[in-house]
CSV table of C-alpha atoms in Angstrom, one decimal:
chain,number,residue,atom,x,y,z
A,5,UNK,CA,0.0,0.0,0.0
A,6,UNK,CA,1.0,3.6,0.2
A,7,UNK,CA,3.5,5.0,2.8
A,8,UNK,CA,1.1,6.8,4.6
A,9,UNK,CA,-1.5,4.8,4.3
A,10,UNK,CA,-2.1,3.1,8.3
A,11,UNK,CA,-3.6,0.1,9.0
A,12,UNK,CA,-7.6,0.3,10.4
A,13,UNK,CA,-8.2,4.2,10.0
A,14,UNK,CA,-10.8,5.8,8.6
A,15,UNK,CA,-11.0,6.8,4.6
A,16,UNK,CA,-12.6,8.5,1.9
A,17,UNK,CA,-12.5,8.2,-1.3
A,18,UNK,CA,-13.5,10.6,-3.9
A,19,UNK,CA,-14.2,10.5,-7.4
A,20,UNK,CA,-14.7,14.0,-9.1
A,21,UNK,CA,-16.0,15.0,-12.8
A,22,UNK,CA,-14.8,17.9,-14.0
A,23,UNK,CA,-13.0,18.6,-17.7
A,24,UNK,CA,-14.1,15.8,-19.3
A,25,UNK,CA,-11.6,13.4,-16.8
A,26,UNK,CA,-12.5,11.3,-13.9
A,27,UNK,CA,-10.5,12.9,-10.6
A,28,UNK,CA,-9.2,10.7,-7.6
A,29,UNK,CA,-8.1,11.4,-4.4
A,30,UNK,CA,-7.6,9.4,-1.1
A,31,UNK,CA,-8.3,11.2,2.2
A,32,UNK,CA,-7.9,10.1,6.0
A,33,UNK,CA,-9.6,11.1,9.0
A,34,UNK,CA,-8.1,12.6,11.6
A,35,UNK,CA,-10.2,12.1,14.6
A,36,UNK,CA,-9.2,15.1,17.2
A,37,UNK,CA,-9.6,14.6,21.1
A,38,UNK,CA,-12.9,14.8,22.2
A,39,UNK,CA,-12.5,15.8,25.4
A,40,UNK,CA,-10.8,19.7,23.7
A,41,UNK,CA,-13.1,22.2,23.5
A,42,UNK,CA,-14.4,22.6,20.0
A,43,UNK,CA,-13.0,19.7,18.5
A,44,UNK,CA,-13.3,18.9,14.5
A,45,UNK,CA,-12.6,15.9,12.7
A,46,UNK,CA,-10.2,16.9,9.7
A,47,UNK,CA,-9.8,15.1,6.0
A,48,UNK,CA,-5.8,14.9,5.4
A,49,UNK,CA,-5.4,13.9,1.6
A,50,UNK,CA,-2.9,11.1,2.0
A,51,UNK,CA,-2.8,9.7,-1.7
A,52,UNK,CA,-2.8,8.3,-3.4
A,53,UNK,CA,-4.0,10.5,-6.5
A,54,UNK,CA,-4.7,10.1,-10.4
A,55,UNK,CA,-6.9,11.4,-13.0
A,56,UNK,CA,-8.9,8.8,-15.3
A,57,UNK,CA,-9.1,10.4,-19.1
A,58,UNK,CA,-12.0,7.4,-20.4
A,59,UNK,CA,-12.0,7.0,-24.1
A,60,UNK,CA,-14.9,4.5,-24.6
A,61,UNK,CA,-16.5,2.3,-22.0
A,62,UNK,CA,-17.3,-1.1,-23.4
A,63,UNK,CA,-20.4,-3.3,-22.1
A,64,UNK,CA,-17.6,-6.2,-21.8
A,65,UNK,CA,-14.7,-6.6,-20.1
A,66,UNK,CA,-12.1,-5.8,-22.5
A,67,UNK,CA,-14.7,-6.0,-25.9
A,68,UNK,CA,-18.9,-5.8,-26.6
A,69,UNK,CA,-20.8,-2.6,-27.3
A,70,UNK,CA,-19.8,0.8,-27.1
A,71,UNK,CA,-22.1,2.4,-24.2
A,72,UNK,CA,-20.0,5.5,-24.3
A,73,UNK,CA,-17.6,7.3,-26.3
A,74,UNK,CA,-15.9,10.5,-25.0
A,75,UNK,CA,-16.2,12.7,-28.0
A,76,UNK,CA,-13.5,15.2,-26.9
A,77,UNK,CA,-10.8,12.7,-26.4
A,78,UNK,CA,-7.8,12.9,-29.3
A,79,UNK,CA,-5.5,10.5,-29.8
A,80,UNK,CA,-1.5,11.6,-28.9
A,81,UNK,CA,-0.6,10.4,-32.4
A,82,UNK,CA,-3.3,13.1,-33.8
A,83,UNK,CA,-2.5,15.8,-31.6
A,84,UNK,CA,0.8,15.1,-32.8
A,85,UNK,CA,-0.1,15.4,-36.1
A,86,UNK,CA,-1.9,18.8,-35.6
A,87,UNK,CA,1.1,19.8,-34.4
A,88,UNK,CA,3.3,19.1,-37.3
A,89,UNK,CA,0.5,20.2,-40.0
A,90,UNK,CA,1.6,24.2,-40.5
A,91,UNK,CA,5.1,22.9,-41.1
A,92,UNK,CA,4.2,20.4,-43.2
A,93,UNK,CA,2.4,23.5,-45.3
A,94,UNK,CA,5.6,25.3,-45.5
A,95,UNK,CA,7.7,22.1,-46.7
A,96,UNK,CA,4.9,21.8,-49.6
A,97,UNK,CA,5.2,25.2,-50.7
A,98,UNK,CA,9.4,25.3,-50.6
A,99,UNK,CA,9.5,22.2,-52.7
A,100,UNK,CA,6.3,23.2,-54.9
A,101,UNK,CA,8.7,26.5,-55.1
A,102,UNK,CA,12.3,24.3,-55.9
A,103,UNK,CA,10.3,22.3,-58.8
A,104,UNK,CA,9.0,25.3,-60.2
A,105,UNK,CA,12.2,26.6,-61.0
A,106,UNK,CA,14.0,23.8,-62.0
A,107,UNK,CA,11.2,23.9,-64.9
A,108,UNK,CA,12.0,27.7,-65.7
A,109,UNK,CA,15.8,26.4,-65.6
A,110,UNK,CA,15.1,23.9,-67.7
A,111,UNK,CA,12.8,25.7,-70.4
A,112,UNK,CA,15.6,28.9,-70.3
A,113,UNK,CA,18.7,27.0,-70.2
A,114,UNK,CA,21.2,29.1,-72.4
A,115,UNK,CA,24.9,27.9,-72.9
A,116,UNK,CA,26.3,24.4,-73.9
């Protein structure tokens, strides 16, 4: 288990939605002393923590029916992609460019 993590003491576990991702976090419960005036129980977040970024969840285990597809989820591969794409644009026009005048070259060549 985790470090802090003590046998036999109270936890919480929560699980938050928020951006489109599925938030984790592990909290324990310090019990203060009763017999102190005022006393409050505290959560201490403990750990551990992750965030869940769901692409599709299936109605099998690891196969069946999609139930749910997240919509906004891209693939690293693509985002790579998107990345490269205005570069890619530039290489095109260079070379588009460089053919272009090794046809004027060509058509103008004077000498022997």
């Amino acid at each position: 288990g985790h470090p802090k993590v003590k046998p036999f003491v109270d936890h919480q576990f929560s699980f938050f939605l928020a951006d489109n991702r599925i938030w984790f976090r592990n909290y324990q419960l310090i019990k203060s002393d009763e017999k102190a005036a005022g006393h409050v129980d505290t959560l201490v977040e403990i750990g551990p923590r992750f965030c869940l970024n769901p692409i599709r969840i299936l109605s099998g285990s690891f196969g069946g029916k999609t139930l749910w597809q997240n919509s906004a989820f891209v693939t690293p591969s693509r985002a790579r992609a998107a990345l490269k794409r205005p570069k890619q644009e530039t290489v095109r026009s260079r070379r588009k460019q460089m053919k272009k005048r090794k046809k004027h070259t060509e058509r103008n060549f004077v000498g022997g």
